[in-house]
Coordinates of C-alpha atoms in Angstrom, one line a residue:
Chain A
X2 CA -2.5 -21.7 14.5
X3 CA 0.6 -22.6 12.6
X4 CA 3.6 -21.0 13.3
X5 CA 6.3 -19.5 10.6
X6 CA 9.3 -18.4 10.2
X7 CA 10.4 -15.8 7.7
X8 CA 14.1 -15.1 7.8
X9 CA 14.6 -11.7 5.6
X10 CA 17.4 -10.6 3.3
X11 CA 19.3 -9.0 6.4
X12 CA 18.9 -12.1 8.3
X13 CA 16.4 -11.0 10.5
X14 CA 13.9 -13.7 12.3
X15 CA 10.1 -12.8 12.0
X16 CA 8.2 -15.9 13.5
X17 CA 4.9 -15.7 12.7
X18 CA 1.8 -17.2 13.2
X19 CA -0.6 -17.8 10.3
X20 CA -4.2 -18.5 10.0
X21 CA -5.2 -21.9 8.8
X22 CA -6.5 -20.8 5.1
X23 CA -5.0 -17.7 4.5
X24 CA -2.0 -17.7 2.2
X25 CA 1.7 -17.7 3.6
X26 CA 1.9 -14.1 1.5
X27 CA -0.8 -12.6 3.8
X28 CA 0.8 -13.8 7.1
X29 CA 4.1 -12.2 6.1
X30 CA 2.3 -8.6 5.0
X31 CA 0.5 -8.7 8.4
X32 CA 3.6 -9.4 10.0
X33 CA 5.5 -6.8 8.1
X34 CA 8.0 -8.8 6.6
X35 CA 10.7 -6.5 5.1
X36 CA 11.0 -7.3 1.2
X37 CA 7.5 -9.1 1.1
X38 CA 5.6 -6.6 -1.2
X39 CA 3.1 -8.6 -2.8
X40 CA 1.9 -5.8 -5.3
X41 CA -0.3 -7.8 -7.1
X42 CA -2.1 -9.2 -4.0
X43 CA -2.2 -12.4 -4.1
X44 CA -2.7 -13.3 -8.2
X45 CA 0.5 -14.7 -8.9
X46 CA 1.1 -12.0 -11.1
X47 CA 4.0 -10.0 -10.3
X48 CA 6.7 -12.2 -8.2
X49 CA 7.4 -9.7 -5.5
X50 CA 6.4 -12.3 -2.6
X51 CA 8.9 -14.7 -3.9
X52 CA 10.7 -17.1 -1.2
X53 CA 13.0 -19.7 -0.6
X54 CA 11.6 -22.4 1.3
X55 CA 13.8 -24.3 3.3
X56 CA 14.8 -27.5 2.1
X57 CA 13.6 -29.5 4.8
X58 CA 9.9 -28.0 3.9
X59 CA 10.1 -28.0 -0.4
X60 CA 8.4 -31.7 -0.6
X61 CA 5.8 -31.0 1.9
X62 CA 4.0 -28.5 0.2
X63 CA 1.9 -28.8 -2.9
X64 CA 3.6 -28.2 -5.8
X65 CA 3.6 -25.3 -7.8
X66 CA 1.0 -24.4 -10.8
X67 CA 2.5 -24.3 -14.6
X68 CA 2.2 -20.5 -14.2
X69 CA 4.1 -20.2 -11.0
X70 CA 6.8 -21.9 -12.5
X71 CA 7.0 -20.1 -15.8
X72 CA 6.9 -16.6 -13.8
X73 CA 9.5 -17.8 -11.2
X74 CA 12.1 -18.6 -13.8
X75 CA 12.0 -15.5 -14.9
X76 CA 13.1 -13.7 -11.5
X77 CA 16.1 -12.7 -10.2
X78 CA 17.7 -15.3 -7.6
X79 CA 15.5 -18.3 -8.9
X80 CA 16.6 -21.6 -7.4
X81 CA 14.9 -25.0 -7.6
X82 CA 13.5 -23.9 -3.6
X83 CA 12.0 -20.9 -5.1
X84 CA 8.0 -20.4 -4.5
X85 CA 5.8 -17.0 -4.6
X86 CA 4.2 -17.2 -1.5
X87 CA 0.7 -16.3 -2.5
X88 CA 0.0 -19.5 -3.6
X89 CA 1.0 -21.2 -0.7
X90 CA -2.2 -21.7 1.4
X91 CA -1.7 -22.5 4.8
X92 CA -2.6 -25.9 6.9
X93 CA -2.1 -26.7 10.6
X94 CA 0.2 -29.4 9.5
X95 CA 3.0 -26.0 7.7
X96 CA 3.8 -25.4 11.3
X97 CA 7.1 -24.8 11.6
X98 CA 7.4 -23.8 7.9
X99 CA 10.6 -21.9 7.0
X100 CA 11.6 -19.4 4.3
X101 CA 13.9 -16.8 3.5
X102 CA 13.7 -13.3 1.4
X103 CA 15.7 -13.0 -1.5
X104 CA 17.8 -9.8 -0.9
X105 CA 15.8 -8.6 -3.9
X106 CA 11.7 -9.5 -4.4
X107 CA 11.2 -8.2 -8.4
Chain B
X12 CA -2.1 -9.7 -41.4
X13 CA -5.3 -8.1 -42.0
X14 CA -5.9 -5.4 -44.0
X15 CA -7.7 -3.2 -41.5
X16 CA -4.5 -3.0 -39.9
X17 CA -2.6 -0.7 -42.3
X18 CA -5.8 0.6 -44.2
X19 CA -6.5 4.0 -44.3
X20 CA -9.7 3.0 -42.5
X21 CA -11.5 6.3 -41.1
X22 CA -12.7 4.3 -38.1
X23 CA -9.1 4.9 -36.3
X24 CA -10.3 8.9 -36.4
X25 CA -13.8 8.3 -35.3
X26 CA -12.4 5.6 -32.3
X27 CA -9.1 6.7 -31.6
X28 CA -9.5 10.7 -30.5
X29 CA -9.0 11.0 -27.3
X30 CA -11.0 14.5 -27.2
X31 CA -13.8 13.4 -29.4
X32 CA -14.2 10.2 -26.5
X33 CA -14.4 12.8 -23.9
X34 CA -17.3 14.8 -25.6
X35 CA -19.2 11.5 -26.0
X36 CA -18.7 10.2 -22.6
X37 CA -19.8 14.1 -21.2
X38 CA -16.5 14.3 -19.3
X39 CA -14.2 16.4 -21.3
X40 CA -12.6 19.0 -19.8
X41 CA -10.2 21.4 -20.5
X42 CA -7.5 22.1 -18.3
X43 CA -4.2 20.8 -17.1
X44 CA -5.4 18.7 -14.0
X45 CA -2.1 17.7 -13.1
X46 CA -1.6 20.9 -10.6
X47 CA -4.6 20.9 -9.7
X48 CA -4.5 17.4 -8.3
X49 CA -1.1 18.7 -6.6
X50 CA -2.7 20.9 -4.5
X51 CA -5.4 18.9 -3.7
X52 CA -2.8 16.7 -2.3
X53 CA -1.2 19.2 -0.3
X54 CA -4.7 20.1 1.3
X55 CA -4.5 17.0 2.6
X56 CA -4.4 12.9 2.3
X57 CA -8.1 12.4 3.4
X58 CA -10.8 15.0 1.6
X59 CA -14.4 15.1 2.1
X60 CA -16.2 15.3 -1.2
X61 CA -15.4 12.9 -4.4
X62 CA -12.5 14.4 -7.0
X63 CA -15.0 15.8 -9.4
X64 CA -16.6 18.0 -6.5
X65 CA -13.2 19.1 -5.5
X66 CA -11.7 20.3 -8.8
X67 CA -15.5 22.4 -9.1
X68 CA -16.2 19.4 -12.0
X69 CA -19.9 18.2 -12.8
X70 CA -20.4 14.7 -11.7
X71 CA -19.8 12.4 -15.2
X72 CA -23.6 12.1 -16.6
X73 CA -25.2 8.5 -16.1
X74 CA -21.9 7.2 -14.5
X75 CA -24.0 6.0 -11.4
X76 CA -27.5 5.2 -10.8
X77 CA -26.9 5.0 -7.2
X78 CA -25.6 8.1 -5.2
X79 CA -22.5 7.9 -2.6
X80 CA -21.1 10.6 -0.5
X81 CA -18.1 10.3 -2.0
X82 CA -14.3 10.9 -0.3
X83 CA -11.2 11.7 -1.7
X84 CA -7.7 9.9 -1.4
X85 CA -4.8 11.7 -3.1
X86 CA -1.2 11.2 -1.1
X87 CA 0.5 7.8 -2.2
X88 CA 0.2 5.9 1.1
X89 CA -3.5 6.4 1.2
X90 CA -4.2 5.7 -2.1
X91 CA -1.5 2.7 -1.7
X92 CA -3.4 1.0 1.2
X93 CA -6.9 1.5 -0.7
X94 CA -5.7 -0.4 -3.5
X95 CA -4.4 -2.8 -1.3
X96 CA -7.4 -4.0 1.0
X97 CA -9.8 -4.2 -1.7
X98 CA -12.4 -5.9 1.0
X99 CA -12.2 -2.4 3.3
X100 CA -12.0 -0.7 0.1
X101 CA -14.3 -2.4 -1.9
X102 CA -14.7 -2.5 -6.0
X103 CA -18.5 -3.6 -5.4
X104 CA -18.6 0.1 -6.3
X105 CA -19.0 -1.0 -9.6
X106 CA -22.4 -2.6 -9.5
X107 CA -23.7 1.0 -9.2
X108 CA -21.9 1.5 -12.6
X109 CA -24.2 1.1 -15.6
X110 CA -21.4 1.2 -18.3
X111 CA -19.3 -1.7 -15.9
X112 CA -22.9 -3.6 -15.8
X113 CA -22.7 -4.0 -19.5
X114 CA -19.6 -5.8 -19.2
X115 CA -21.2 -8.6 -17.8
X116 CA -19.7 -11.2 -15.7
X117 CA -16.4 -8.9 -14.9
X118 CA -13.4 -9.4 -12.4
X119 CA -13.7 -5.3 -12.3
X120 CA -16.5 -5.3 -9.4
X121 CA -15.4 -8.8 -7.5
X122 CA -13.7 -9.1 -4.3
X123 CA -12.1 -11.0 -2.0
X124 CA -12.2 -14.9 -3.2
X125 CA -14.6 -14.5 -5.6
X126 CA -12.3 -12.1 -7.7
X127 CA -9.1 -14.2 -6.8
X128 CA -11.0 -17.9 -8.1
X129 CA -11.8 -15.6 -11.4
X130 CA -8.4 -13.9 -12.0
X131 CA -6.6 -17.0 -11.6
X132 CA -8.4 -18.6 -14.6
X133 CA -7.4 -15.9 -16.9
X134 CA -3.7 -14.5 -15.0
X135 CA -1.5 -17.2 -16.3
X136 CA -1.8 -15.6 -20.1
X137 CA -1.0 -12.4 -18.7
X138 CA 1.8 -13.0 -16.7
X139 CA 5.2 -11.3 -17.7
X140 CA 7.0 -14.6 -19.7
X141 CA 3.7 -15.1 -21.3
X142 CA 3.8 -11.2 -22.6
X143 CA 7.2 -11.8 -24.0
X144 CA 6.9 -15.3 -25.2
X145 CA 4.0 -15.6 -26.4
X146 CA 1.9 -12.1 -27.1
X147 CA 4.7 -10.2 -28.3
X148 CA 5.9 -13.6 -30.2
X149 CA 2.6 -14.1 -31.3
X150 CA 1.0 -11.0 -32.3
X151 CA 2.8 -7.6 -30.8
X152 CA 6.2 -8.1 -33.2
X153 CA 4.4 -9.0 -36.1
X154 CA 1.7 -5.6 -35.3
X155 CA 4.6 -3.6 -35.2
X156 CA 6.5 -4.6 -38.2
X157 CA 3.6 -3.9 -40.4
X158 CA 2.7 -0.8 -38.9
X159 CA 6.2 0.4 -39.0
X160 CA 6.7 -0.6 -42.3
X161 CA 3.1 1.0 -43.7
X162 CA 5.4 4.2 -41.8
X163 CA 8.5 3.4 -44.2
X164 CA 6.7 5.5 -47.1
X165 CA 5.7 8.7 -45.3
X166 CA 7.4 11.8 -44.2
X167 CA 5.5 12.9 -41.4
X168 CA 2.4 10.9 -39.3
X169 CA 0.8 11.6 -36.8
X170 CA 1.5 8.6 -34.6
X171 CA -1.4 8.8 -32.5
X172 CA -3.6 7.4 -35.5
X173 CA -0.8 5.5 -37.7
X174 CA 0.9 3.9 -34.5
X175 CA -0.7 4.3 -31.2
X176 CA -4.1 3.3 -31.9
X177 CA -3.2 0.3 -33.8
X178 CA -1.0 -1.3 -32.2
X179 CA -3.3 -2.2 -29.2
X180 CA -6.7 -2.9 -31.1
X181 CA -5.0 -5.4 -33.3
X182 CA -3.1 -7.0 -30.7
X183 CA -5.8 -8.0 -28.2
X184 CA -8.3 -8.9 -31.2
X185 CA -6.0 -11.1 -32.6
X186 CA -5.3 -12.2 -28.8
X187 CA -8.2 -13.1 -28.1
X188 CA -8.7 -15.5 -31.3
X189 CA -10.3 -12.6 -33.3
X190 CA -9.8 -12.2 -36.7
X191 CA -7.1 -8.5 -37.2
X192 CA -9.8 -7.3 -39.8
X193 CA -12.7 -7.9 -37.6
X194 CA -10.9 -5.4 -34.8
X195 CA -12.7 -2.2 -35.5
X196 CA -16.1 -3.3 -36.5
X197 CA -15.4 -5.1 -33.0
X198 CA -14.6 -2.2 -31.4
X199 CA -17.3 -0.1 -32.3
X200 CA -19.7 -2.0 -31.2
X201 CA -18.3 -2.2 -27.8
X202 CA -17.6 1.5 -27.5
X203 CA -21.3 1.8 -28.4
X204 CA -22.6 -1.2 -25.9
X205 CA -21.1 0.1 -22.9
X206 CA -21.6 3.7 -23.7
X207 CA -18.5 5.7 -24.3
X208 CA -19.7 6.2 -27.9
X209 CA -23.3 7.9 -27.1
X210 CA -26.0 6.1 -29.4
X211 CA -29.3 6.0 -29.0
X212 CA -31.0 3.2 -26.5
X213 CA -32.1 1.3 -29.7
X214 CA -28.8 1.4 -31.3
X215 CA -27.0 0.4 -27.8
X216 CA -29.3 -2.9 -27.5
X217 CA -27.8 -3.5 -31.2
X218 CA -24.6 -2.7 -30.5
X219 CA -24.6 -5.3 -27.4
X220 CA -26.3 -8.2 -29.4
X221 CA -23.3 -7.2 -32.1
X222 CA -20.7 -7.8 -28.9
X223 CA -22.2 -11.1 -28.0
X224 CA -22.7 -12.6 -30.9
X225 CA -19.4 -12.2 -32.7
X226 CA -18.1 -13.2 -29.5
X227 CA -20.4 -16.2 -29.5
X228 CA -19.2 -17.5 -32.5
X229 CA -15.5 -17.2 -32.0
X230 CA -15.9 -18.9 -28.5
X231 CA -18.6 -21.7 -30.5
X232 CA -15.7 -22.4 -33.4
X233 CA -12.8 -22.2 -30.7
X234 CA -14.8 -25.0 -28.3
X235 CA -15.0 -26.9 -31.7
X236 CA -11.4 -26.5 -33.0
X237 CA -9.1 -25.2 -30.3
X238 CA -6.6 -22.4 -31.4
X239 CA -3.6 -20.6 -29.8
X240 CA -5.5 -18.1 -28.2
X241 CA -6.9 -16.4 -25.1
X242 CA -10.2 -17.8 -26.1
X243 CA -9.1 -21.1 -26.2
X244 CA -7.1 -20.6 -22.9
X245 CA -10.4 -19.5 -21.2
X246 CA -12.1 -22.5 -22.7
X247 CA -9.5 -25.1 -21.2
X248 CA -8.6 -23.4 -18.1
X249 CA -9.5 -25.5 -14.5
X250 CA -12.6 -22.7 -12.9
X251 CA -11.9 -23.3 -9.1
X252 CA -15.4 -23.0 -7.8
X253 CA -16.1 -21.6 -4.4
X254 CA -16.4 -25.3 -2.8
X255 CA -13.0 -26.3 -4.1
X256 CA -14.3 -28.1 -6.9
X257 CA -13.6 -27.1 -10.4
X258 CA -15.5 -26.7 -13.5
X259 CA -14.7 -24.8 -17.2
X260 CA -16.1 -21.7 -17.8
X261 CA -19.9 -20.9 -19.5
X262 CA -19.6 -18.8 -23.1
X263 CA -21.3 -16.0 -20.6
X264 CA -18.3 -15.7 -18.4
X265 CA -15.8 -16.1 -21.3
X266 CA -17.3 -13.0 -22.9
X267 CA -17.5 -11.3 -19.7
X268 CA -13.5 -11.8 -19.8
X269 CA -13.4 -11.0 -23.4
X270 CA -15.1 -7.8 -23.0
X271 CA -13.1 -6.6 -20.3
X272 CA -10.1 -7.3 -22.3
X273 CA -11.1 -5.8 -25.6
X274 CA -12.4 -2.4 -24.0
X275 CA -9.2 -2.1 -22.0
X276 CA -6.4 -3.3 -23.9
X277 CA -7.4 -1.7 -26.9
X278 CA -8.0 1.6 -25.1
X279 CA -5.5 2.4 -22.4
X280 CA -2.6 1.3 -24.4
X281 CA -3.3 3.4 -26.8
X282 CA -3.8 6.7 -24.9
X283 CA -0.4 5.7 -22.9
X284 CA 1.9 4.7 -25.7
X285 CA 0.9 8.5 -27.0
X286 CA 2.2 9.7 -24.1
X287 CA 5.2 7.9 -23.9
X288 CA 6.1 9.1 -27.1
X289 CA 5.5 12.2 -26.9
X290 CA 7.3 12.5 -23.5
X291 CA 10.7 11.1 -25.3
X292 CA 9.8 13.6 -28.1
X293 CA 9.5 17.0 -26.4
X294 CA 12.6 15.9 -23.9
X295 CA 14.9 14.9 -27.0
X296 CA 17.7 13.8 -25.2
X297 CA 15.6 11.4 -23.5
X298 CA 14.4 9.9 -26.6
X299 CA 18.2 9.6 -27.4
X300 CA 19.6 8.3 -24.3
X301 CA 16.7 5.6 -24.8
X302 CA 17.5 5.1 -28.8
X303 CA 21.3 4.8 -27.8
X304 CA 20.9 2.9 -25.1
X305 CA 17.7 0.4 -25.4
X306 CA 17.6 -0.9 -21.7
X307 CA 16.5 2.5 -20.5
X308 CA 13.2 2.0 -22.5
X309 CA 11.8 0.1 -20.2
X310 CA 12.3 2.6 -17.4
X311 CA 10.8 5.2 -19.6
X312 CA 7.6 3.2 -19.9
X313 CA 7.5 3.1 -16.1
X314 CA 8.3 6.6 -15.5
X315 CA 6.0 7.6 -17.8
X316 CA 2.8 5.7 -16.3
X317 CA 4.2 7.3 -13.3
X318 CA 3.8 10.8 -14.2
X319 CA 0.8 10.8 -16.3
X320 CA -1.3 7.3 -15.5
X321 CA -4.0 7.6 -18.6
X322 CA -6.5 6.9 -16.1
X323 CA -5.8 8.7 -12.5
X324 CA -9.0 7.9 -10.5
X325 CA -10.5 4.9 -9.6
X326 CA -13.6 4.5 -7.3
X327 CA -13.7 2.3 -4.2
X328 CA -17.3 1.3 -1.7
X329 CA -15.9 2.0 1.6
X330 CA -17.4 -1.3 3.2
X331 CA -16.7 -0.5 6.7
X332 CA -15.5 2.9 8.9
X333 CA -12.1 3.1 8.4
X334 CA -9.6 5.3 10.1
X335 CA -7.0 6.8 7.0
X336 CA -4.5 9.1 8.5
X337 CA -6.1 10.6 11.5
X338 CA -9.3 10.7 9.6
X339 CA -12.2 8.7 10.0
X340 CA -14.3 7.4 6.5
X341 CA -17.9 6.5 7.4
X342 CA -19.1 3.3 5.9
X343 CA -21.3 3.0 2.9
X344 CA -19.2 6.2 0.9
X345 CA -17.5 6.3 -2.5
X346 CA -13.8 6.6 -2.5
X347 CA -11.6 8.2 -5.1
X348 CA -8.7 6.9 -5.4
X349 CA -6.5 9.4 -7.2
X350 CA -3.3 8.1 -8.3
X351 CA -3.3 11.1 -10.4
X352 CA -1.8 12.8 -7.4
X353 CA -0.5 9.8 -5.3
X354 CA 1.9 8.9 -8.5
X355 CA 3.5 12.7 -7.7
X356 CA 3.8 12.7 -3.9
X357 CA 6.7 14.8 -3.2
X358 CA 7.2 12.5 0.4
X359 CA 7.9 9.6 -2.5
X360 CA 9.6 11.2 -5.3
X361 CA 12.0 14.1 -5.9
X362 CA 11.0 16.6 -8.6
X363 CA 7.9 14.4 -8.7
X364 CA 6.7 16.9 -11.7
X365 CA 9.6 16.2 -13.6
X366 CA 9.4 13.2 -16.1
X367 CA 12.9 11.4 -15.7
X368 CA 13.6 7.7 -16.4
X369 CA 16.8 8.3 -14.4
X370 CA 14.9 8.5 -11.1
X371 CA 15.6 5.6 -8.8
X372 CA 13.0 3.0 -9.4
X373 CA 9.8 2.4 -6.7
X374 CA 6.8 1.2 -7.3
X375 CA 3.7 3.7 -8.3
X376 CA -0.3 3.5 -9.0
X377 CA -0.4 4.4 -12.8
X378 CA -1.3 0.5 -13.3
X379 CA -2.9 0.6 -10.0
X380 CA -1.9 -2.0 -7.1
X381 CA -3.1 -4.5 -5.4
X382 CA -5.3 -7.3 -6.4
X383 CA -6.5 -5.2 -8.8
X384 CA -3.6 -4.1 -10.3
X385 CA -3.7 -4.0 -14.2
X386 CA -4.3 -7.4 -15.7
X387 CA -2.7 -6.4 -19.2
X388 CA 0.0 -4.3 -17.6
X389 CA 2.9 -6.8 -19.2
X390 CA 1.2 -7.2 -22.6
X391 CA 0.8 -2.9 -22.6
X392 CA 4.6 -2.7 -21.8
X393 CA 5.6 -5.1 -24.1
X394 CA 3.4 -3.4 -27.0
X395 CA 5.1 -0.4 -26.0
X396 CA 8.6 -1.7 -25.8
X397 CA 8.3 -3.4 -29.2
X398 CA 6.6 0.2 -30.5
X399 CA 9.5 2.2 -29.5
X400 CA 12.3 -0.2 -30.6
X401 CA 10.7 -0.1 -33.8
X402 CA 10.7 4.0 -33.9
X403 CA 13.9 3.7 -32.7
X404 CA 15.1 1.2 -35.6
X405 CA 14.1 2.4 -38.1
X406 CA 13.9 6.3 -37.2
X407 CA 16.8 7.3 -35.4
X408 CA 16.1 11.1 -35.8
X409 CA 12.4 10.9 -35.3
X410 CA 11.1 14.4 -33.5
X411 CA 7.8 16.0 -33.4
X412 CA 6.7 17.6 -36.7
X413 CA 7.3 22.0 -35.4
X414 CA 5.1 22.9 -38.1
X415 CA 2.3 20.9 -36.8
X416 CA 0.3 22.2 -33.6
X417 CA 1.8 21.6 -30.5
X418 CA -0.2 18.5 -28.9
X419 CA -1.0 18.6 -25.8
X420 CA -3.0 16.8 -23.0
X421 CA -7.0 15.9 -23.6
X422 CA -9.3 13.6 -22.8
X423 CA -11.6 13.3 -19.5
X424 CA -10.7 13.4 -16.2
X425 CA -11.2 9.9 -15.9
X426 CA -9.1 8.9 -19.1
X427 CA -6.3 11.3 -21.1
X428 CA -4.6 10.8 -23.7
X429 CA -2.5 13.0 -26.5
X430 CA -4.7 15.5 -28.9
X431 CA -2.3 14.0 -31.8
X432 CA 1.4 12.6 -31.8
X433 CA 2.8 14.5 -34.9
X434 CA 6.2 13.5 -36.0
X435 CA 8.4 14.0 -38.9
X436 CA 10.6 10.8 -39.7
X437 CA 13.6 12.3 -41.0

């Protein structure tokens, strides 16, 4: 089982562990991740699972879909590390995988 | 534009009344639900016995051709959390649905990875940048300028009609890849194919063979000769099948998309926008804070699926015993899901009866939540938003017309809407 780290907005650490095939959004609403509220559950629809993945991790995941993009830009704190999480699905080889909450998921 | 859209065509009366829909559909009724629903909620989060039972209602004639004991969520938690684990709380309901069955091949009744492999074919044309840059670019501006301007020569409307019921029919025909004069022959025969307009069995059959085969031939010229359109987006999206694979989609689950789309967009937007409106209206100083200051408009939207949702009930097949609050739901019953009440749980919101775009912004169930959660809900905001702006363009000092009767809340329990939205301009 992978193992995860969400760092939230107050700097709290919520390691995780994640189910090979489930998607990094479901991991963090099981865990309770504070500011992970994934309204639209799972459709990439809505932007309120939306992360910063660590730098160290942004070229070993898949990139993101056209639509992904296109709704990402339009969220507050956008950066180039931004993903929804949703749309991540995990694999064994994401353990260790870190992101951080925005201080505001819209 | 089409002509349809700022004819005095008689179809928007016989389509667009959200009391005559009610009588048709058998589930009119005629009282406030709203406090009703309230104390519902304060009997408790978890009821035995489905909504209709509880408010004393008949069940909806020929809504279900299989019989659930049937359960009632009504505090926002509960009905958040249904919403939520759509496997526990299953929309498979909807195979026991005739009217849904007519839909076809619909995202409504899937679950799990079936329904996520399906919404993401059709999702990235409905996300929020593609309702403001490309169906309010496209088609929702445009919409509103005519209609607005057809408004120019008159005195006094009634919006629900000359505004409301417009704006969302034309949009998602002319979404789809539809022709704008095509939208309420369209229309028709959908309300008659799935049965909200009550025809006879023969006329029904006709009405569904009308469905498919205008859709038929705008999905057969769009394969041909791609457009910039939803039908055309369908036709070149990547299907993820359930082996990883992908594929494109047949014309059958296109139309199944299509039909979804049409009966929804062109309906709920409608019965919402009249509320909005009328909301703003009969709390003037809301409509001018909003006028004066245009930011707040979107918060009005929000507040106002908030307090009256058009449609405040949604079933759920419980899938597996589930413990909700202390109370245990057997397997194998119906759920309603009544964000009706949920949307004014006083553990949520202060003054939860009060309609305030002021209140400090959280999340509610008027577009529901979840995996299910609306599909059009940024093209209906945006229709809305571009609907109001225009009001508030060009008539500042809009208000309801006093010498017309005082609308007031109609419809079904299952759908409401405004009995007219009467308004002089200046």
């Amino acid at each position: 089982m992978p193992k995860v780290l969400f760092i939230d907005a107050a700097e709290q650490h919520h390691p995780l562990d994640a189910s090979v095939g489930q998607s990094l959004m479901q991991a963090a609403v099981n865990g309770g991740v504070p500011g992970i509220l994934a309204d639209c559950g799972g459709n990439g629809a809505c932007g309120t699972c939306h992360v910063h993945v660590d730098e160290r991790w942004t070229q070993r995941l898949p990139p993101p879909k056209a639509s992904e993009v296109e709704l990402i830009e339009c969220l507050d704190d956008a950066s180039p590390t931004s993903r929804l999480c949703c749309q991540i699905e995990m694999r064994q080889e994401y353990d260790g995988l870190v992101v951080r909450v925005p201080a505001k998921s819209s | 534009m089409s002509q349809v859209l700022t004819a005095d065509d008689p179809r928007y009366k016989e389509l667009f009344d959200a009391s005559k829909e009610a009588r048709e559909l058998g589930n009119e009724i005629s009282i406030d639900v709203n406090p009703l629903l309230n104390a519902l909620r304060d009997r408790g989060s978890v009821l035995k016995g489905g909504l209709r039972e509880l408010l004393h209602l008949p069940e909806r004639p020929g809504a279900w051709d299989k019989q659930h004991e049937a359960w009632t969520l009504t505090t926002f938690s509960a009905c958040n959390r249904a919403l939520r684990e759509n496997l526990v709380f299953s929309s498979h309901i909807y195979h026991d649905s005739p009217p849904v069955r007519t839909l076809g091949d619909t995202i409504l009744w899937m679950t799990g990875d079936e329904h996520k492999r399906y919404r993401a074919a059709v999702q990235p044309m409905f996300i929020k940048p593609r309702a403001i840059n490309w169906w309010k670019k496209n088609w929702i501006d445009a919409i509103v300028d005519s209609l607005v301007g057809r408004l120019e020569g008159m005195d006094r409307a009634d919006l629900n009609f000359d505004l409301c019921a417009r704006l969302p029919v034309h949009t998602v025909t002319r979404g789809i890849g539809m022709e704008g004069d095509k939208a309420l022959t369209f229309r028709d025969h959908l309300l008659k194919a799935v049965g909200v307009r009550k025809v006879s069995l023969a006329e029904q059959a006709t009405a569904h063979a009308e469905v498919e085969r205008m859709l038929r031939e705008l999905i057969t010229e769009r394969r041909i000769q791609p457009g910039d359109d939803l039908v055309s987006g369908l036709i070149a999206a990547d299907f993820e099948l359930a082996d990883g694979g992908t594929s494109r989609l047949s014309d059958e689950q296109i139309m199944g998309y299509c039909r979804l789309i049409m009966l929804a967009g062109g309906g709920t937007t409608w019965r919402q926008l009249g509320i909005t409106i009328h909301a703003l209206l009969s709390n003037y100083s809301l409509w001018e804070a909003c006028r004066d200051n245009r930011e707040l408009i979107e918060d009005a939207i929000e507040e106002s699926a908030r307090w009256i949702p058009t449609d405040p009930v949604f079933p759920r097949l419980v899938t597996e015993e589930v413990e909700v609050d202390g109370q245990l739901i057997p397997k194998g019953v119906r759920v309603d899901v009544c964000m009706g009440s949920a949307n004014r749980d006083p553990s949520r919101w202060e003054n939860p009866d009060v309609y305030d775009p002021f209140r400090e912004k959280k999340s509610h169930l008027g577009f529901a939540i979840g995996p299910h959660q609306c599909l059009g809900m940024n093209i209906a905001k945006q229709e809305m938003l571009s609907a109001l702006n225009a009001l508030m363009d060009h008539f500042p000092n809009l208000r309801l017309d006093p010498e017309a009767p005082a609308p007031i809340l109609v419809g079904g329990l299952e759908q409401r809407g405004m009995s007219a939205v009467p308004v002089r301009f200046r």
